[in-house]
PDB file of N, CA and C in Angstrom:
ATOM      1  N   MET A 263      74.695  67.471   5.033  1.00 94.00           N
ATOM      2  CA  MET A 263      74.638  66.228   4.087  1.00 94.00           C
ATOM      3  C   MET A 263      75.548  66.862   2.785  1.00 94.00           C
ATOM      4  N   THR A 264      76.472  65.798   2.257  1.00 96.00           N
ATOM      5  CA  THR A 264      77.740  67.048   1.548  1.00 96.00           C
ATOM      6  C   THR A 264      76.956  66.321  -0.317  1.00 96.00           C
ATOM      7  N   LYS A 265      78.324  67.084  -1.054  1.00 95.00           N
ATOM      8  CA  LYS A 265      77.834  66.603  -1.967  1.00 95.00           C
ATOM      9  C   LYS A 265      77.518  64.957  -2.575  1.00 95.00           C
ATOM     10  N   SER A 266      78.942  64.595  -1.861  1.00 95.00           N
ATOM     11  CA  SER A 266      79.229  63.590  -2.148  1.00 95.00           C
ATOM     12  C   SER A 266      78.176  62.184  -1.205  1.00 95.00           C
ATOM     13  N   ASP A 267      77.949  62.276  -0.083  1.00 97.00           N
ATOM     14  CA  ASP A 267      76.847  62.322   0.589  1.00 97.00           C
ATOM     15  C   ASP A 267      75.726  61.706  -0.209  1.00 97.00           C
ATOM     16  N   LEU A 268      75.069  62.516  -1.101  1.00 96.00           N
ATOM     17  CA  LEU A 268      74.122  62.856  -1.638  1.00 96.00           C
ATOM     18  C   LEU A 268      73.739  61.441  -2.988  1.00 96.00           C
ATOM     19  N   ILE A 269      75.515  61.772  -3.857  1.00 96.00           N
ATOM     20  CA  ILE A 269      75.164  60.988  -4.274  1.00 96.00           C
ATOM     21  C   ILE A 269      75.237  59.541  -3.951  1.00 96.00           C
ATOM     22  N   LEU A 270      75.531  58.785  -3.439  1.00 96.00           N
ATOM     23  CA  LEU A 270      76.311  57.989  -2.935  1.00 96.00           C
ATOM     24  C   LEU A 270      74.789  57.345  -1.919  1.00 96.00           C
ATOM     25  N   ARG A 271      74.152  58.278  -1.620  1.00 97.00           N
ATOM     26  CA  ARG A 271      72.527  58.350  -0.994  1.00 97.00           C
ATOM     27  C   ARG A 271      71.361  57.961  -2.577  1.00 97.00           C
ATOM     28  N   LEU A 272      71.390  58.447  -3.355  1.00 96.00           N
ATOM     29  CA  LEU A 272      71.034  57.781  -4.552  1.00 96.00           C
ATOM     30  C   LEU A 272      71.617  56.687  -5.284  1.00 96.00           C
ATOM     31  N   ALA A 273      72.771  57.057  -4.849  1.00 96.00           N
ATOM     32  CA  ALA A 273      73.295  55.408  -5.473  1.00 96.00           C
ATOM     33  C   ALA A 273      72.307  54.334  -5.101  1.00 96.00           C
ATOM     34  N   GLU A 274      72.184  53.895  -3.648  1.00 96.00           N
ATOM     35  CA  GLU A 274      71.872  52.952  -3.298  1.00 96.00           C
ATOM     36  C   GLU A 274      70.381  53.064  -3.539  1.00 96.00           C
ATOM     37  N   MET A 275      69.602  53.965  -3.472  1.00 96.00           N
ATOM     38  CA  MET A 275      68.600  53.534  -3.568  1.00 96.00           C
ATOM     39  C   MET A 275      67.739  53.655  -5.142  1.00 96.00           C
ATOM     40  N   TYR A 276      68.659  53.917  -6.169  1.00 96.00           N
ATOM     41  CA  TYR A 276      68.321  53.519  -7.386  1.00 96.00           C
ATOM     42  C   TYR A 276      70.100  52.293  -7.776  1.00 96.00           C
ATOM     43  N   PRO A 277      69.910  51.082  -7.027  1.00 95.00           N
ATOM     44  CA  PRO A 277      71.294  50.838  -7.653  1.00 95.00           C
ATOM     45  C   PRO A 277      71.162  50.778  -9.332  1.00 95.00           C
ATOM     46  N   HIS A 278      70.204  50.223 -10.081  1.00 97.00           N
ATOM     47  CA  HIS A 278      69.805  50.145 -11.291  1.00 97.00           C
ATOM     48  C   HIS A 278      70.271  51.366 -12.261  1.00 97.00           C
ATOM     49  N   LEU A 279      71.048  52.482 -11.524  1.00 96.00           N
ATOM     50  CA  LEU A 279      71.754  53.868 -12.557  1.00 96.00           C
ATOM     51  C   LEU A 279      73.543  53.369 -12.102  1.00 96.00           C
ATOM     52  N   LEU A 280      74.283  53.600 -13.344  1.00 96.00           N
ATOM     53  CA  LEU A 280      75.794  54.479 -12.902  1.00 96.00           C
ATOM     54  C   LEU A 280      76.158  54.588 -11.561  1.00 96.00           C
ATOM     55  N   GLN A 281      76.308  54.937 -10.891  1.00 95.00           N
ATOM     56  CA  GLN A 281      77.313  56.167  -9.929  1.00 95.00           C
ATOM     57  C   GLN A 281      77.920  57.301 -10.672  1.00 95.00           C
ATOM     58  N   ARG A 282      78.225  57.169 -11.931  1.00 96.00           N
ATOM     59  CA  ARG A 282      79.571  58.212 -13.024  1.00 96.00           C
ATOM     60  C   ARG A 282      77.591  59.121 -13.495  1.00 96.00           C
ATOM     61  N   ASP A 283      76.476  58.315 -13.621  1.00 96.00           N
ATOM     62  CA  ASP A 283      75.358  58.994 -14.264  1.00 96.00           C
ATOM     63  C   ASP A 283      75.108  60.102 -13.119  1.00 96.00           C
ATOM     64  N   ILE A 284      74.387  59.041 -11.165  1.00 97.00           N
ATOM     65  CA  ILE A 284      74.108  59.886 -10.424  1.00 97.00           C
ATOM     66  C   ILE A 284      75.236  60.884 -10.674  1.00 97.00           C
ATOM     67  N   GLU A 285      76.188  61.379 -10.818  1.00 97.00           N
ATOM     68  CA  GLU A 285      77.390  61.856 -10.387  1.00 97.00           C
ATOM     69  C   GLU A 285      77.053  63.435 -12.017  1.00 97.00           C
ATOM     70  N   ARG A 286      76.461  62.773 -12.522  1.00 97.00           N
ATOM     71  CA  ARG A 286      76.538  63.623 -13.828  1.00 97.00           C
ATOM     72  C   ARG A 286      75.245  64.548 -13.203  1.00 97.00           C
ATOM     73  N   ILE A 287      74.355  63.599 -13.271  1.00 97.00           N
ATOM     74  CA  ILE A 287      72.594  64.546 -13.058  1.00 97.00           C
ATOM     75  C   ILE A 287      73.021  65.069 -11.463  1.00 97.00           C
ATOM     76  N   VAL A 288      73.292  64.976 -10.203  1.00 97.00           N
ATOM     77  CA  VAL A 288      73.599  65.346  -9.904  1.00 97.00           C
ATOM     78  C   VAL A 288      74.177  67.049  -9.470  1.00 97.00           C
ATOM     79  N   ALA A 289      75.182  66.852 -10.557  1.00 97.00           N
ATOM     80  CA  ALA A 289      76.642  68.081 -11.086  1.00 97.00           C
ATOM     81  C   ALA A 289      75.410  68.738 -12.105  1.00 97.00           C
ATOM     82  N   THR A 290      74.535  68.036 -12.750  1.00 97.00           N
ATOM     83  CA  THR A 290      73.878  68.700 -13.797  1.00 97.00           C
ATOM     84  C   THR A 290      72.958  69.787 -13.166  1.00 97.00           C
ATOM     85  N   VAL A 291      71.539  69.722 -11.976  1.00 96.00           N
ATOM     86  CA  VAL A 291      70.748  69.767 -10.866  1.00 96.00           C
ATOM     87  C   VAL A 291      71.457  71.086 -11.364  1.00 96.00           C
ATOM     88  N   PHE A 292      72.977  70.773  -9.982  1.00 96.00           N
ATOM     89  CA  PHE A 292      73.374  72.585  -9.073  1.00 96.00           C
ATOM     90  C   PHE A 292      73.734  73.249  -9.939  1.00 96.00           C
ATOM     91  N   ASP A 293      74.224  72.923 -10.852  1.00 97.00           N
ATOM     92  CA  ASP A 293      74.375  74.003 -12.392  1.00 97.00           C
ATOM     93  C   ASP A 293      73.737  74.361 -12.808  1.00 97.00           C
ATOM     94  N   GLU A 294      72.365  73.665 -12.991  1.00 97.00           N
ATOM     95  CA  GLU A 294      71.442  74.561 -13.164  1.00 97.00           C
ATOM     96  C   GLU A 294      70.416  75.370 -12.549  1.00 97.00           C
ATOM     97  N   ILE A 295      70.737  75.308 -11.425  1.00 97.00           N
ATOM     98  CA  ILE A 295      69.907  76.109 -10.570  1.00 97.00           C
ATOM     99  C   ILE A 295      70.889  77.448 -10.097  1.00 97.00           C
ATOM    100  N   SER A 296      72.273  76.989 -11.013  1.00 96.00           N
ATOM    101  CA  SER A 296      73.947  78.378 -10.343  1.00 96.00           C
ATOM    102  C   SER A 296      73.357  78.942 -11.880  1.00 96.00           C
ATOM    103  N   ASN A 297      73.547  78.003 -12.933  1.00 97.00           N
ATOM    104  CA  ASN A 297      72.657  79.484 -14.304  1.00 97.00           C
ATOM    105  C   ASN A 297      72.023  79.930 -13.826  1.00 97.00           C
ATOM    106  N   ALA A 298      70.964  79.745 -13.231  1.00 97.00           N
ATOM    107  CA  ALA A 298      69.264  80.760 -13.652  1.00 97.00           C
ATOM    108  C   ALA A 298      69.636  81.894 -12.347  1.00 97.00           C
ATOM    109  N   LEU A 299      70.338  81.052 -11.408  1.00 96.00           N
ATOM    110  CA  LEU A 299      70.645  82.669 -10.211  1.00 96.00           C
ATOM    111  C   LEU A 299      70.945  83.402 -11.157  1.00 96.00           C
ATOM    112  N   ALA A 300      72.581  83.274 -11.805  1.00 95.00           N
ATOM    113  CA  ALA A 300      73.603  84.120 -12.148  1.00 95.00           C
ATOM    114  C   ALA A 300      72.439  84.972 -13.352  1.00 95.00           C
ATOM    115  N   ARG A 301      71.631  84.101 -13.513  1.00 95.00           N
ATOM    116  CA  ARG A 301      70.863  85.034 -14.873  1.00 95.00           C
ATOM    117  C   ARG A 301      69.870  86.334 -14.108  1.00 95.00           C
ATOM    118  N   GLY A 302      70.090  86.046 -13.002  1.00 92.00           N
ATOM    119  CA  GLY A 302      68.986  87.085 -12.118  1.00 92.00           C
ATOM    120  C   GLY A 302      67.659  86.189 -11.683  1.00 92.00           C
ATOM    121  N   ASN A 303      67.494  84.557 -11.966  1.00 96.00           N
ATOM    122  CA  ASN A 303      66.303  83.962 -11.980  1.00 96.00           C
ATOM    123  C   ASN A 303      65.424  83.944 -10.545  1.00 96.00           C
ATOM    124  N   ARG A 304      64.598  82.931 -10.282  1.00 96.00           N
ATOM    125  CA  ARG A 304      64.178  82.342  -9.581  1.00 96.00           C
ATOM    126  C   ARG A 304      63.769  81.374  -9.031  1.00 96.00           C
ATOM    127  N   VAL A 305      64.704  79.967  -8.736  1.00 97.00           N
ATOM    128  CA  VAL A 305      64.402  78.253  -8.464  1.00 97.00           C
ATOM    129  C   VAL A 305      62.969  78.092  -7.788  1.00 97.00           C
ATOM    130  N   GLU A 306      62.404  77.691  -7.376  1.00 96.00           N
ATOM    131  CA  GLU A 306      61.617  77.114  -6.818  1.00 96.00           C
ATOM    132  C   GLU A 306      61.521  75.599  -6.832  1.00 96.00           C
ATOM    133  N   LEU A 307      61.726  74.661  -6.122  1.00 95.00           N
ATOM    134  CA  LEU A 307      61.246  73.659  -6.186  1.00 95.00           C
ATOM    135  C   LEU A 307      60.146  72.745  -5.148  1.00 95.00           C
ATOM    136  N   ARG A 308      58.528  72.991  -5.878  1.00 93.00           N
ATOM    137  CA  ARG A 308      57.782  72.348  -5.029  1.00 93.00           C
ATOM    138  C   ARG A 308      57.644  72.431  -3.587  1.00 93.00           C
ATOM    139  N   GLY A 309      57.490  71.999  -2.593  1.00 89.00           N
ATOM    140  CA  GLY A 309      57.665  71.798  -0.921  1.00 89.00           C
ATOM    141  C   GLY A 309      58.915  72.189  -0.706  1.00 89.00           C
ATOM    142  N   PHE A 310      59.955  72.124  -1.321  1.00 94.00           N
ATOM    143  CA  PHE A 310      61.043  72.619  -0.498  1.00 94.00           C
ATOM    144  C   PHE A 310      61.869  73.903  -0.006  1.00 94.00           C
ATOM    145  N   GLY A 311      61.513  74.675  -1.063  1.00 96.00           N
ATOM    146  CA  GLY A 311      62.395  76.097  -1.154  1.00 96.00           C
ATOM    147  C   GLY A 311      62.202  76.878  -2.560  1.00 96.00           C
ATOM    148  N   ALA A 312      62.642  77.913  -2.023  1.00 97.00           N
ATOM    149  CA  ALA A 312      63.045  78.710  -3.847  1.00 97.00           C
ATOM    150  C   ALA A 312      64.564  78.954  -3.261  1.00 97.00           C
ATOM    151  N   PHE A 313      64.806  79.537  -4.492  1.00 97.00           N
ATOM    152  CA  PHE A 313      66.269  80.022  -5.022  1.00 97.00           C
ATOM    153  C   PHE A 313      66.255  81.057  -4.806  1.00 97.00           C
ATOM    154  N   SER A 314      66.711  82.172  -5.004  1.00 97.00           N
ATOM    155  CA  SER A 314      67.034  83.781  -5.607  1.00 97.00           C
ATOM    156  C   SER A 314      67.772  84.391  -4.895  1.00 97.00           C
ATOM    157  N   VAL A 315      67.768  85.574  -5.470  1.00 96.00           N
ATOM    158  CA  VAL A 315      69.258  86.389  -5.577  1.00 96.00           C
ATOM    159  C   VAL A 315      68.886  87.256  -4.937  1.00 96.00           C
ATOM    160  N   LYS A 316      69.639  88.325  -4.266  1.00 96.00           N
ATOM    161  CA  LYS A 316      69.047  89.070  -3.258  1.00 96.00           C
ATOM    162  C   LYS A 316      70.041  90.608  -3.678  1.00 96.00           C
ATOM    163  N   HIS A 317      69.716  91.583  -4.135  1.00 94.00           N
ATOM    164  CA  HIS A 317      70.777  92.941  -3.886  1.00 94.00           C
ATOM    165  C   HIS A 317      70.884  93.474  -3.009  1.00 94.00           C
ATOM    166  N   ARG A 318      71.858  93.566  -2.334  1.00 95.00           N
ATOM    167  CA  ARG A 318      72.444  94.264  -0.994  1.00 95.00           C
ATOM    168  C   ARG A 318      73.249  95.493  -1.553  1.00 95.00           C
ATOM    169  N   ASP A 319      72.986  96.732  -1.161  1.00 96.00           N
ATOM    170  CA  ASP A 319      72.816  98.092  -1.804  1.00 96.00           C
ATOM    171  C   ASP A 319      75.154  98.223  -0.975  1.00 96.00           C
ATOM    172  N   ALA A 320      75.418  98.675  -1.746  1.00 96.00           N
ATOM    173  CA  ALA A 320      77.054  99.800  -1.226  1.00 96.00           C
ATOM    174  C   ALA A 320      76.126  99.842   0.250  1.00 96.00           C
ATOM    175  N   ARG A 321      77.625 100.775   1.423  1.00 95.00           N
ATOM    176  CA  ARG A 321      77.590 100.713   2.806  1.00 95.00           C
ATOM    177  C   ARG A 321      78.322 101.293   2.978  1.00 95.00           C
ATOM    178  N   GLN A 322      78.354 102.151   4.076  1.00 95.00           N
ATOM    179  CA  GLN A 322      79.890 101.840   5.099  1.00 95.00           C
ATOM    180  C   GLN A 322      79.832 101.197   6.146  1.00 95.00           C
ATOM    181  N   GLY A 323      81.503 100.295   5.977  1.00 94.00           N
ATOM    182  CA  GLY A 323      81.273  99.509   7.070  1.00 94.00           C
ATOM    183  C   GLY A 323      82.051  99.663   8.021  1.00 94.00           C
ATOM    184  N   ARG A 324      82.507  99.131   9.085  1.00 95.00           N
ATOM    185  CA  ARG A 324      84.026  99.450  10.341  1.00 95.00           C
ATOM    186  C   ARG A 324      84.584  98.358  10.458  1.00 95.00           C
ATOM    187  N   ASN A 325      85.945  98.017  10.239  1.00 93.00           N
ATOM    188  CA  ASN A 325      86.802  97.447  10.464  1.00 93.00           C
ATOM    189  C   ASN A 325      86.796  97.446  11.888  1.00 93.00           C
ATOM    190  N   PRO A 326      86.450  95.728  11.380  1.00 93.00           N
ATOM    191  CA  PRO A 326      86.309  96.147  13.679  1.00 93.00           C
ATOM    192  C   PRO A 326      87.745  95.563  14.392  1.00 93.00           C
ATOM    193  N   ARG A 327      89.062  95.823  13.785  1.00 94.00           N
ATOM    194  CA  ARG A 327      89.036  95.517  14.667  1.00 94.00           C
ATOM    195  C   ARG A 327      89.846  96.594  14.720  1.00 94.00           C
ATOM    196  N   THR A 328      90.217  97.556  13.160  1.00 94.00           N
ATOM    197  CA  THR A 328      90.521  99.030  13.998  1.00 94.00           C
ATOM    198  C   THR A 328      89.651 100.262  14.355  1.00 94.00           C
ATOM    199  N   GLY A 329      87.435 100.001  13.883  1.00 92.00           N
ATOM    200  CA  GLY A 329      87.467 101.100  13.308  1.00 92.00           C
ATOM    201  C   GLY A 329      87.027 101.740  12.592  1.00 92.00           C
ATOM    202  N   GLU A 330      88.013 101.427  11.483  1.00 95.00           N
ATOM    203  CA  GLU A 330      88.194 102.719  10.851  1.00 95.00           C
ATOM    204  C   GLU A 330      86.848 102.418   9.651  1.00 95.00           C
ATOM    205  N   ALA A 331      86.455 102.946   9.143  1.00 95.00           N
ATOM    206  CA  ALA A 331      85.576 103.254   7.881  1.00 95.00           C
ATOM    207  C   ALA A 331      85.817 102.720   6.846  1.00 95.00           C
ATOM    208  N   VAL A 332      84.961 101.720   6.749  1.00 95.00           N
ATOM    209  CA  VAL A 332      85.309 101.060   4.912  1.00 95.00           C
ATOM    210  C   VAL A 332      84.091 100.538   4.592  1.00 95.00           C
ATOM    211  N   ALA A 333      84.546 100.827   2.942  1.00 94.00           N
ATOM    212  CA  ALA A 333      83.678 101.436   1.317  1.00 94.00           C
ATOM    213  C   ALA A 333      83.094  99.798   2.001  1.00 94.00           C
ATOM    214  N   VAL A 334      82.048  99.767   1.307  1.00 94.00           N
ATOM    215  CA  VAL A 334      81.471  97.956   0.883  1.00 94.00           C
ATOM    216  C   VAL A 334      80.768  98.223   0.428  1.00 94.00           C
ATOM    217  N   GLU A 335      81.165  97.358  -1.131  1.00 95.00           N
ATOM    218  CA  GLU A 335      79.922  97.495  -2.450  1.00 95.00           C
ATOM    219  C   GLU A 335      79.610  97.169  -2.554  1.00 95.00           C
ATOM    220  N   GLN A 336      78.386  97.233  -3.533  1.00 95.00           N
ATOM    221  CA  GLN A 336      77.116  96.445  -3.963  1.00 95.00           C
ATOM    222  C   GLN A 336      77.254  95.092  -4.312  1.00 95.00           C
ATOM    223  N   LYS A 337      76.834  94.328  -4.339  1.00 95.00           N
ATOM    224  CA  LYS A 337      76.838  92.934  -4.022  1.00 95.00           C
ATOM    225  C   LYS A 337      75.372  92.439  -4.534  1.00 95.00           C
ATOM    226  N   VAL A 338      75.620  91.209  -5.237  1.00 94.00           N
ATOM    227  CA  VAL A 338      74.497  90.124  -5.003  1.00 94.00           C
ATOM    228  C   VAL A 338      74.464  88.675  -4.806  1.00 94.00           C
ATOM    229  N   VAL A 339      73.528  88.426  -2.963  1.00 95.00           N
ATOM    230  CA  VAL A 339      74.049  87.376  -2.699  1.00 95.00           C
ATOM    231  C   VAL A 339      72.484  86.063  -3.113  1.00 95.00           C
ATOM    232  N   PRO A 340      72.953  84.823  -2.746  1.00 96.00           N
ATOM    233  CA  PRO A 340      71.970  83.486  -3.054  1.00 96.00           C
ATOM    234  C   PRO A 340      70.890  83.699  -2.044  1.00 96.00           C
ATOM    235  N   PHE A 341      69.612  83.146  -2.117  1.00 96.00           N
ATOM    236  CA  PHE A 341      69.093  83.723  -0.849  1.00 96.00           C
ATOM    237  C   PHE A 341      68.362  82.580  -1.293  1.00 96.00           C
ATOM    238  N   PHE A 342      68.301  81.091   0.195  1.00 97.00           N
ATOM    239  CA  PHE A 342      67.147  80.458   0.290  1.00 97.00           C
ATOM    240  C   PHE A 342      65.692  80.900   1.009  1.00 97.00           C
ATOM    241  N   LYS A 343      64.478  80.635   1.005  1.00 96.00           N
ATOM    242  CA  LYS A 343      63.826  80.526   1.400  1.00 96.00           C
ATOM    243  C   LYS A 343      62.810  78.693   1.847  1.00 96.00           C
ATOM    244  N   THR A 344      62.343  78.446   2.619  1.00 95.00           N
ATOM    245  CA  THR A 344      62.968  77.070   2.677  1.00 95.00           C
ATOM    246  C   THR A 344      60.648  77.178   2.511  1.00 95.00           C
ATOM    247  N   GLY A 345      60.354  75.900   1.432  1.00 94.00           N
ATOM    248  CA  GLY A 345      58.778  75.499   1.297  1.00 94.00           C
ATOM    249  C   GLY A 345      57.915  74.865   2.841  1.00 94.00           C
ATOM    250  N   LYS A 346      56.616  75.234   2.491  1.00 92.00           N
ATOM    251  CA  LYS A 346      55.832  75.179   3.924  1.00 92.00           C
ATOM    252  C   LYS A 346      56.037  74.161   4.425  1.00 92.00           C
ATOM    253  N   HIS A 347      56.210  72.851   3.184  1.00 94.00           N
ATOM    254  CA  HIS A 347      56.425  71.286   3.236  1.00 94.00           C
ATOM    255  C   HIS A 347      57.733  70.703   3.449  1.00 94.00           C
ATOM    256  N   LEU A 348      58.392  71.859   3.578  1.00 93.00           N
ATOM    257  CA  LEU A 348      59.674  71.146   4.505  1.00 93.00           C
ATOM    258  C   LEU A 348      59.934  71.743   6.256  1.00 93.00           C
ATOM    259  N   ARG A 349      58.791  72.861   6.219  1.00 92.00           N
ATOM    260  CA  ARG A 349      59.500  74.183   7.285  1.00 92.00           C
ATOM    261  C   ARG A 349      58.695  73.142   7.980  1.00 92.00           C
ATOM    262  N   ASP A 350      57.555  72.238   7.591  1.00 93.00           N
ATOM    263  CA  ASP A 350      56.688  71.599   9.161  1.00 93.00           C
ATOM    264  C   ASP A 350      57.034  69.926   8.697  1.00 93.00           C
ATOM    265  N   ARG A 351      57.752  69.806   7.802  1.00 92.00           N
ATOM    266  CA  ARG A 351      58.504  68.318   8.208  1.00 92.00           C
ATOM    267  C   ARG A 351      59.683  68.871   9.378  1.00 92.00           C
ATOM    268  N   LEU A 352      60.616  69.513   8.793  1.00 92.00           N
ATOM    269  CA  LEU A 352      60.950  69.499  10.216  1.00 92.00           C
ATOM    270  C   LEU A 352      61.015  70.551  11.789  1.00 92.00           C
ATOM    271  N   ASN A 353      59.412  71.504  11.792  1.00 92.00           N
ATOM    272  CA  ASN A 353      58.827  70.842  12.938  1.00 92.00           C
ATOM    273  C   ASN A 353      58.508  70.064  13.049  1.00 92.00           C
ATOM    274  N   GLY A 354      57.936  68.649  12.721  1.00 90.00           N
ATOM    275  CA  GLY A 354      57.121  67.424  13.686  1.00 90.00           C
ATOM    276  C   GLY A 354      55.896  67.510  12.836  1.00 90.00           C
ATOM    277  N   ARG A 355      55.714  68.937  12.116  1.00 83.00           N
ATOM    278  CA  ARG A 355      54.391  68.277  12.129  1.00 83.00           C
ATOM    279  C   ARG A 355      53.868  67.142  10.072  1.00 83.00           C
ATOM    280  N   ASP A 356      52.759  66.758  10.309  1.00 75.00           N
ATOM    281  CA  ASP A 356      52.453  66.085   9.590  1.00 75.00           C
ATOM    282  C   ASP A 356      51.915  66.981   8.275  1.00 75.00           C
ATOM    283  N   PRO A 357      52.640  66.995   7.370  1.00 62.00           N
ATOM    284  CA  PRO A 357      52.621  68.708   5.752  1.00 62.00           C
ATOM    285  C   PRO A 357      51.426  68.188   5.233  1.00 62.00           C
ATOM    286  N   GLY A 358      50.578  67.291   4.882  1.00 62.00           N
ATOM    287  CA  GLY A 358      49.611  66.301   4.400  1.00 62.00           C
ATOM    288  C   GLY A 358      48.217  66.855   4.941  1.00 62.00           C
ATOM    289  N   GLY A 359      48.578  66.977   6.754  1.00 54.00           N
ATOM    290  CA  GLY A 359      47.654  66.574   8.044  1.00 54.00           C
ATOM    291  C   GLY A 359      46.751  67.872   8.456  1.00 54.00           C
ATOM    292  N   GLU A 360      46.031  67.982   9.668  1.00 52.00           N
ATOM    293  CA  GLU A 360      45.585  68.836  10.151  1.00 52.00           C
ATOM    294  C   GLU A 360      46.649  68.646  11.301  1.00 52.00           C
ATOM    295  N   ASP A 361      46.947  69.942  11.771  1.00 43.00           N
ATOM    296  CA  ASP A 361      47.781  70.356  13.411  1.00 43.00           C
ATOM    297  C   ASP A 361      47.540  70.463  14.486  1.00 43.00           C
TER     298      ASP A 361
END
């Protein structure tokens, strides 16, 4: 699902809202998640998952074409860990009941 698909789906679910308002809401949610991660904060959406940042240390890598050693700088990457409810739904289990 793309961002546009999400906006269209929400517009169908909430016909009383204008599509431009839905676009603004979706953009605001994504921006807030991005800003929180940029500040190094964790964003948890209960039942869905948690976004966080992971720090990758600098290391020596290899150019796969030449085999030459290449210095790879330290970097920060986004990380997503699914919540239990989402994992259970993906695996066909009833998240509210017993397995």
